[in-house]
């Protein structure tokens, strides 16, 4: 049994992924589940984004997207589709990277996942170094409370839970507030708008559980 599990975050730029391309045309942040690779090389995608009717139009016009389905609510649009574009993340999956979340914004993607043991991490890092446009953002040991029931209980994504935790630890919710959204975003390594979007979605999930 391997005792050590590591959490790694990578940034992907220049992949020409349809979701990344879409965020260059529509200024939204897309939260995606891990892409599912089919035997024929096509990829099944499931993702959400803030309500914006421009995004479905951009994706529908993309020749690499097929069978696009959109579920619209006042709070978010949920998308399911097939992508004919091979996803670069599978190159890391093939060497042991366990994708847990992906977020697309500003023409690129940030992915977070687990690596079991340093030996696997070395293989993942070597593959990342050979793949154009992938850069390691950070890596740290999986804490004993990393897989707590907090996120599941409140229906939060790992990115949303992390954003709330960092914001709380920095004093963003203190009164009077001395920490700005930009301060928290810098600590997280994301844009201010991406942090505020995560915060809004996390609040919606929490309130949804509280008030049914």
PDB file of N, CA and C in Angstrom, residues 109-179:
ATOM      1  N   UNK A 109      -6.906  26.407 -19.443  1.00  0.00           N
ATOM      2  CA  UNK A 109      -7.569  25.553 -18.466  1.00  0.00           C
ATOM      3  C   UNK A 109      -6.659  25.307 -17.271  1.00  0.00           C
ATOM      4  N   UNK A 110      -7.266  25.190 -16.102  1.00  0.00           N
ATOM      5  CA  UNK A 110      -6.565  24.785 -14.891  1.00  0.00           C
ATOM      6  C   UNK A 110      -7.166  23.470 -14.432  1.00  0.00           C
ATOM      7  N   UNK A 111      -6.331  22.470 -14.251  1.00  0.00           N
ATOM      8  CA  UNK A 111      -6.844  21.171 -13.806  1.00  0.00           C
ATOM      9  C   UNK A 111      -6.189  20.784 -12.494  1.00  0.00           C
ATOM     10  N   UNK A 112      -6.981  20.139 -11.662  1.00  0.00           N
ATOM     11  CA  UNK A 112      -6.537  19.731 -10.330  1.00  0.00           C
ATOM     12  C   UNK A 112      -6.814  18.250 -10.179  1.00  0.00           C
ATOM     13  N   UNK A 113      -5.854  17.542  -9.585  1.00  0.00           N
ATOM     14  CA  UNK A 113      -6.053  16.116  -9.415  1.00  0.00           C
ATOM     15  C   UNK A 113      -5.058  15.512  -8.453  1.00  0.00           C
ATOM     16  N   UNK A 114      -5.074  14.199  -8.346  1.00  0.00           N
ATOM     17  CA  UNK A 114      -4.240  13.486  -7.390  1.00  0.00           C
ATOM     18  C   UNK A 114      -3.198  12.640  -8.105  1.00  0.00           C
ATOM     19  N   UNK A 115      -2.075  12.482  -7.445  1.00  0.00           N
ATOM     20  CA  UNK A 115      -0.998  11.621  -7.914  1.00  0.00           C
ATOM     21  C   UNK A 115      -0.595  10.730  -6.745  1.00  0.00           C
ATOM     22  N   UNK A 116      -0.633   9.427  -6.945  1.00  0.00           N
ATOM     23  CA  UNK A 116      -0.347   8.488  -5.860  1.00  0.00           C
ATOM     24  C   UNK A 116       1.144   8.166  -5.849  1.00  0.00           C
ATOM     25  N   UNK A 117       1.887   8.818  -4.944  1.00  0.00           N
ATOM     26  CA  UNK A 117       3.293   8.520  -4.773  1.00  0.00           C
ATOM     27  C   UNK A 117       4.211   9.367  -5.635  1.00  0.00           C
ATOM     28  N   UNK A 118       5.446   9.542  -5.147  1.00  0.00           N
ATOM     29  CA  UNK A 118       6.426  10.380  -5.851  1.00  0.00           C
ATOM     30  C   UNK A 118       6.869   9.782  -7.169  1.00  0.00           C
ATOM     31  N   UNK A 119       6.892   8.449  -7.265  1.00  0.00           N
ATOM     32  CA  UNK A 119       7.312   7.816  -8.507  1.00  0.00           C
ATOM     33  C   UNK A 119       6.347   8.151  -9.638  1.00  0.00           C
ATOM     34  N   UNK A 120       5.048   8.096  -9.326  1.00  0.00           N
ATOM     35  CA  UNK A 120       4.048   8.460 -10.330  1.00  0.00           C
ATOM     36  C   UNK A 120       4.142   9.949 -10.644  1.00  0.00           C
ATOM     37  N   UNK A 121       4.393  10.766  -9.623  1.00  0.00           N
ATOM     38  CA  UNK A 121       4.533  12.201  -9.844  1.00  0.00           C
ATOM     39  C   UNK A 121       5.666  12.492 -10.814  1.00  0.00           C
ATOM     40  N   UNK A 122       6.782  11.784 -10.677  1.00  0.00           N
ATOM     41  CA  UNK A 122       7.899  11.993 -11.600  1.00  0.00           C
ATOM     42  C   UNK A 122       7.491  11.678 -13.033  1.00  0.00           C
ATOM     43  N   UNK A 123       6.713  10.597 -13.203  1.00  0.00           N
ATOM     44  CA  UNK A 123       6.235  10.256 -14.542  1.00  0.00           C
ATOM     45  C   UNK A 123       5.296  11.302 -15.098  1.00  0.00           C
ATOM     46  N   UNK A 124       4.410  11.828 -14.254  1.00  0.00           N
ATOM     47  CA  UNK A 124       3.475  12.868 -14.678  1.00  0.00           C
ATOM     48  C   UNK A 124       4.234  14.138 -15.052  1.00  0.00           C
ATOM     49  N   UNK A 125       5.224  14.509 -14.237  1.00  0.00           N
ATOM     50  CA  UNK A 125       6.000  15.711 -14.505  1.00  0.00           C
ATOM     51  C   UNK A 125       6.800  15.568 -15.796  1.00  0.00           C
ATOM     52  N   UNK A 126       7.344  14.386 -16.016  1.00  0.00           N
ATOM     53  CA  UNK A 126       8.100  14.155 -17.241  1.00  0.00           C
ATOM     54  C   UNK A 126       7.203  14.289 -18.469  1.00  0.00           C
ATOM     55  N   UNK A 127       6.003  13.721 -18.384  1.00  0.00           N
ATOM     56  CA  UNK A 127       5.057  13.825 -19.499  1.00  0.00           C
ATOM     57  C   UNK A 127       4.616  15.274 -19.697  1.00  0.00           C
ATOM     58  N   UNK A 128       4.383  15.989 -18.594  1.00  0.00           N
ATOM     59  CA  UNK A 128       3.979  17.389 -18.698  1.00  0.00           C
ATOM     60  C   UNK A 128       5.067  18.213 -19.374  1.00  0.00           C
ATOM     61  N   UNK A 129       6.323  17.890 -19.068  1.00  0.00           N
ATOM     62  CA  UNK A 129       7.431  18.607 -19.681  1.00  0.00           C
ATOM     63  C   UNK A 129       7.542  18.369 -21.168  1.00  0.00           C
ATOM     64  N   UNK A 130       7.020  17.229 -21.628  1.00  0.00           N
ATOM     65  CA  UNK A 130       7.068  16.899 -23.047  1.00  0.00           C
ATOM     66  C   UNK A 130       5.857  17.432 -23.809  1.00  0.00           C
ATOM     67  N   UNK A 131       4.871  17.927 -23.079  1.00  0.00           N
ATOM     68  CA  UNK A 131       3.611  18.362 -23.686  1.00  0.00           C
ATOM     69  C   UNK A 131       3.557  19.885 -23.713  1.00  0.00           C
ATOM     70  N   UNK A 132       3.490  20.440 -24.889  1.00  0.00           N
ATOM     71  CA  UNK A 132       3.505  21.889 -25.044  1.00  0.00           C
ATOM     72  C   UNK A 132       2.292  22.524 -24.375  1.00  0.00           C
ATOM     73  N   UNK A 133       2.537  23.568 -23.609  1.00  0.00           N
ATOM     74  CA  UNK A 133       1.438  24.333 -23.029  1.00  0.00           C
ATOM     75  C   UNK A 133       1.007  23.903 -21.646  1.00  0.00           C
ATOM     76  N   UNK A 134       1.628  22.890 -21.042  1.00  0.00           N
ATOM     77  CA  UNK A 134       1.263  22.450 -19.697  1.00  0.00           C
ATOM     78  C   UNK A 134       2.330  22.904 -18.708  1.00  0.00           C
ATOM     79  N   UNK A 135       1.907  23.601 -17.667  1.00  0.00           N
ATOM     80  CA  UNK A 135       2.824  24.058 -16.628  1.00  0.00           C
ATOM     81  C   UNK A 135       2.286  23.691 -15.256  1.00  0.00           C
ATOM     82  N   UNK A 136       3.153  23.206 -14.387  1.00  0.00           N
ATOM     83  CA  UNK A 136       2.768  22.884 -13.014  1.00  0.00           C
ATOM     84  C   UNK A 136       2.567  24.177 -12.238  1.00  0.00           C
ATOM     85  N   UNK A 137       1.408  24.309 -11.584  1.00  0.00           N
ATOM     86  CA  UNK A 137       1.123  25.475 -10.758  1.00  0.00           C
ATOM     87  C   UNK A 137       1.566  25.251  -9.316  1.00  0.00           C
ATOM     88  N   UNK A 138       1.204  24.088  -8.771  1.00  0.00           N
ATOM     89  CA  UNK A 138       1.623  23.746  -7.417  1.00  0.00           C
ATOM     90  C   UNK A 138       1.368  22.278  -7.153  1.00  0.00           C
ATOM     91  N   UNK A 139       2.062  21.744  -6.160  1.00  0.00           N
ATOM     92  CA  UNK A 139       1.876  20.364  -5.738  1.00  0.00           C
ATOM     93  C   UNK A 139       2.067  20.311  -4.229  1.00  0.00           C
ATOM     94  N   UNK A 140       1.222  19.566  -3.541  1.00  0.00           N
ATOM     95  CA  UNK A 140       1.312  19.488  -2.088  1.00  0.00           C
ATOM     96  C   UNK A 140       0.710  18.161  -1.624  1.00  0.00           C
ATOM     97  N   UNK A 141       1.107  17.688  -0.436  1.00  0.00           N
ATOM     98  CA  UNK A 141       0.581  16.414   0.057  1.00  0.00           C
ATOM     99  C   UNK A 141      -0.915  16.497   0.336  1.00  0.00           C
ATOM    100  N   UNK A 142      -1.613  15.425   0.068  1.00  0.00           N
ATOM    101  CA  UNK A 142      -3.037  15.345   0.396  1.00  0.00           C
ATOM    102  C   UNK A 142      -3.181  15.303   1.905  1.00  0.00           C
ATOM    103  N   UNK A 143      -3.881  16.274   2.449  1.00  0.00           N
ATOM    104  CA  UNK A 143      -4.060  16.329   3.895  1.00  0.00           C
ATOM    105  C   UNK A 143      -5.084  15.286   4.331  1.00  0.00           C
ATOM    106  N   UNK A 144      -5.041  14.965   5.609  1.00  0.00           N
ATOM    107  CA  UNK A 144      -5.992  13.980   6.130  1.00  0.00           C
ATOM    108  C   UNK A 144      -7.418  14.486   6.037  1.00  0.00           C
ATOM    109  N   UNK A 145      -7.573  15.825   6.012  1.00  0.00           N
ATOM    110  CA  UNK A 145      -8.922  16.394   5.904  1.00  0.00           C
ATOM    111  C   UNK A 145      -9.264  16.802   4.483  1.00  0.00           C
ATOM    112  N   UNK A 146      -8.366  16.489   3.518  1.00  0.00           N
ATOM    113  CA  UNK A 146      -8.585  16.904   2.128  1.00  0.00           C
ATOM    114  C   UNK A 146      -9.852  16.298   1.556  1.00  0.00           C
ATOM    115  N   UNK A 147     -10.142  15.052   1.961  1.00  0.00           N
ATOM    116  CA  UNK A 147     -11.316  14.377   1.445  1.00  0.00           C
ATOM    117  C   UNK A 147     -12.433  14.369   2.477  1.00  0.00           C
ATOM    118  N   UNK A 148     -12.545  15.478   3.204  1.00  0.00           N
ATOM    119  CA  UNK A 148     -13.602  15.589   4.193  1.00  0.00           C
ATOM    120  C   UNK A 148     -14.956  15.600   3.502  1.00  0.00           C
ATOM    121  N   UNK A 149     -15.975  15.477   4.300  1.00  0.00           N
ATOM    122  CA  UNK A 149     -17.329  15.446   3.739  1.00  0.00           C
ATOM    123  C   UNK A 149     -17.892  16.851   3.525  1.00  0.00           C
ATOM    124  N   UNK A 150     -17.075  17.877   3.762  1.00  0.00           N
ATOM    125  CA  UNK A 150     -17.584  19.246   3.642  1.00  0.00           C
ATOM    126  C   UNK A 150     -18.107  19.517   2.244  1.00  0.00           C
ATOM    127  N   UNK A 151     -17.255  19.271   1.256  1.00  0.00           N
ATOM    128  CA  UNK A 151     -17.655  19.558  -0.111  1.00  0.00           C
ATOM    129  C   UNK A 151     -18.865  18.760  -0.532  1.00  0.00           C
ATOM    130  N   UNK A 152     -18.884  17.471  -0.175  1.00  0.00           N
ATOM    131  CA  UNK A 152     -20.020  16.628  -0.569  1.00  0.00           C
ATOM    132  C   UNK A 152     -21.290  17.051   0.148  1.00  0.00           C
ATOM    133  N   UNK A 153     -21.162  17.403   1.438  1.00  0.00           N
ATOM    134  CA  UNK A 153     -22.342  17.771   2.212  1.00  0.00           C
ATOM    135  C   UNK A 153     -22.998  19.039   1.667  1.00  0.00           C
ATOM    136  N   UNK A 154     -22.171  19.977   1.194  1.00  0.00           N
ATOM    137  CA  UNK A 154     -22.696  21.243   0.714  1.00  0.00           C
ATOM    138  C   UNK A 154     -22.703  21.324  -0.799  1.00  0.00           C
ATOM    139  N   UNK A 155     -22.442  20.203  -1.455  1.00  0.00           N
ATOM    140  CA  UNK A 155     -22.484  20.126  -2.920  1.00  0.00           C
ATOM    141  C   UNK A 155     -21.542  21.134  -3.558  1.00  0.00           C
ATOM    142  N   UNK A 156     -20.312  21.210  -3.031  1.00  0.00           N
ATOM    143  CA  UNK A 156     -19.300  22.115  -3.555  1.00  0.00           C
ATOM    144  C   UNK A 156     -18.296  21.350  -4.400  1.00  0.00           C
ATOM    145  N   UNK A 157     -17.781  21.999  -5.428  1.00  0.00           N
ATOM    146  CA  UNK A 157     -16.666  21.430  -6.154  1.00  0.00           C
ATOM    147  C   UNK A 157     -15.398  21.652  -5.326  1.00  0.00           C
ATOM    148  N   UNK A 158     -14.338  20.930  -5.644  1.00  0.00           N
ATOM    149  CA  UNK A 158     -13.090  21.090  -4.903  1.00  0.00           C
ATOM    150  C   UNK A 158     -12.554  22.519  -5.042  1.00  0.00           C
ATOM    151  N   UNK A 159     -12.726  23.110  -6.232  1.00  0.00           N
ATOM    152  CA  UNK A 159     -12.257  24.484  -6.448  1.00  0.00           C
ATOM    153  C   UNK A 159     -13.047  25.474  -5.593  1.00  0.00           C
ATOM    154  N   UNK A 160     -14.361  25.259  -5.501  1.00  0.00           N
ATOM    155  CA  UNK A 160     -15.186  26.146  -4.680  1.00  0.00           C
ATOM    156  C   UNK A 160     -14.835  26.010  -3.203  1.00  0.00           C
ATOM    157  N   UNK A 161     -14.644  24.772  -2.744  1.00  0.00           N
ATOM    158  CA  UNK A 161     -14.293  24.547  -1.347  1.00  0.00           C
ATOM    159  C   UNK A 161     -12.951  25.185  -1.010  1.00  0.00           C
ATOM    160  N   UNK A 162     -11.983  25.025  -1.919  1.00  0.00           N
ATOM    161  CA  UNK A 162     -10.667  25.619  -1.696  1.00  0.00           C
ATOM    162  C   UNK A 162     -10.772  27.138  -1.632  1.00  0.00           C
ATOM    163  N   UNK A 163     -11.564  27.735  -2.512  1.00  0.00           N
ATOM    164  CA  UNK A 163     -11.702  29.187  -2.537  1.00  0.00           C
ATOM    165  C   UNK A 163     -12.318  29.709  -1.249  1.00  0.00           C
ATOM    166  N   UNK A 164     -13.336  29.019  -0.760  1.00  0.00           N
ATOM    167  CA  UNK A 164     -13.960  29.422   0.503  1.00  0.00           C
ATOM    168  C   UNK A 164     -12.978  29.299   1.657  1.00  0.00           C
ATOM    169  N   UNK A 165     -12.224  28.200   1.678  1.00  0.00           N
ATOM    170  CA  UNK A 165     -11.277  27.964   2.766  1.00  0.00           C
ATOM    171  C   UNK A 165     -10.182  29.027   2.793  1.00  0.00           C
ATOM    172  N   UNK A 166      -9.606  29.310   1.621  1.00  0.00           N
ATOM    173  CA  UNK A 166      -8.545  30.312   1.541  1.00  0.00           C
ATOM    174  C   UNK A 166      -9.090  31.692   1.907  1.00  0.00           C
ATOM    175  N   UNK A 167     -10.274  32.022   1.391  1.00  0.00           N
ATOM    176  CA  UNK A 167     -10.883  33.323   1.701  1.00  0.00           C
ATOM    177  C   UNK A 167     -11.121  33.462   3.206  1.00  0.00           C
ATOM    178  N   UNK A 168     -11.599  32.390   3.831  1.00  0.00           N
ATOM    179  CA  UNK A 168     -11.862  32.430   5.276  1.00  0.00           C
ATOM    180  C   UNK A 168     -10.566  32.600   6.058  1.00  0.00           C
ATOM    181  N   UNK A 169      -9.539  31.801   5.687  1.00  0.00           N
ATOM    182  CA  UNK A 169      -8.265  31.863   6.404  1.00  0.00           C
ATOM    183  C   UNK A 169      -7.596  33.229   6.257  1.00  0.00           C
ATOM    184  N   UNK A 170      -7.795  33.885   5.114  1.00  0.00           N
ATOM    185  CA  UNK A 170      -7.188  35.201   4.892  1.00  0.00           C
ATOM    186  C   UNK A 170      -7.983  36.327   5.542  1.00  0.00           C
ATOM    187  N   UNK A 171      -9.196  36.039   6.013  1.00  0.00           N
ATOM    188  CA  UNK A 171     -10.014  37.058   6.656  1.00  0.00           C
ATOM    189  C   UNK A 171     -10.940  37.813   5.731  1.00  0.00           C
ATOM    190  N   UNK A 172     -11.241  37.214   4.576  1.00  0.00           N
ATOM    191  CA  UNK A 172     -12.103  37.896   3.605  1.00  0.00           C
ATOM    192  C   UNK A 172     -13.514  38.123   4.153  1.00  0.00           C
ATOM    193  N   UNK A 173     -13.962  37.242   5.063  1.00  0.00           N
ATOM    194  CA  UNK A 173     -15.316  37.346   5.597  1.00  0.00           C
ATOM    195  C   UNK A 173     -15.365  38.104   6.930  1.00  0.00           C
ATOM    196  N   UNK A 174     -14.215  38.630   7.384  1.00  0.00           N
ATOM    197  CA  UNK A 174     -14.181  39.369   8.643  1.00  0.00           C
ATOM    198  C   UNK A 174     -14.868  40.725   8.496  1.00  0.00           C
ATOM    199  N   UNK A 175     -15.335  41.239   9.620  1.00  0.00           N
ATOM    200  CA  UNK A 175     -15.908  42.585   9.668  1.00  0.00           C
ATOM    201  C   UNK A 175     -15.121  43.408  10.684  1.00  0.00           C
ATOM    202  N   UNK A 176     -14.600  44.547  10.299  1.00  0.00           N
ATOM    203  CA  UNK A 176     -14.613  45.083   8.932  1.00  0.00           C
ATOM    204  C   UNK A 176     -13.656  44.303   8.034  1.00  0.00           C
ATOM    205  N   UNK A 177     -13.932  44.278   6.751  1.00  0.00           N
ATOM    206  CA  UNK A 177     -13.116  43.524   5.799  1.00  0.00           C
ATOM    207  C   UNK A 177     -11.871  44.324   5.420  1.00  0.00           C
ATOM    208  N   UNK A 178     -10.718  43.682   5.590  1.00  0.00           N
ATOM    209  CA  UNK A 178      -9.453  44.315   5.213  1.00  0.00           C
ATOM    210  C   UNK A 178      -8.801  43.603   4.027  1.00  0.00           C
ATOM    211  N   UNK A 179      -9.325  42.433   3.663  1.00  0.00           N
ATOM    212  CA  UNK A 179      -8.805  41.652   2.545  1.00  0.00           C
ATOM    213  C   UNK A 179      -9.755  41.794   1.364  1.00  0.00           C
TER     214      UNK A 179
END
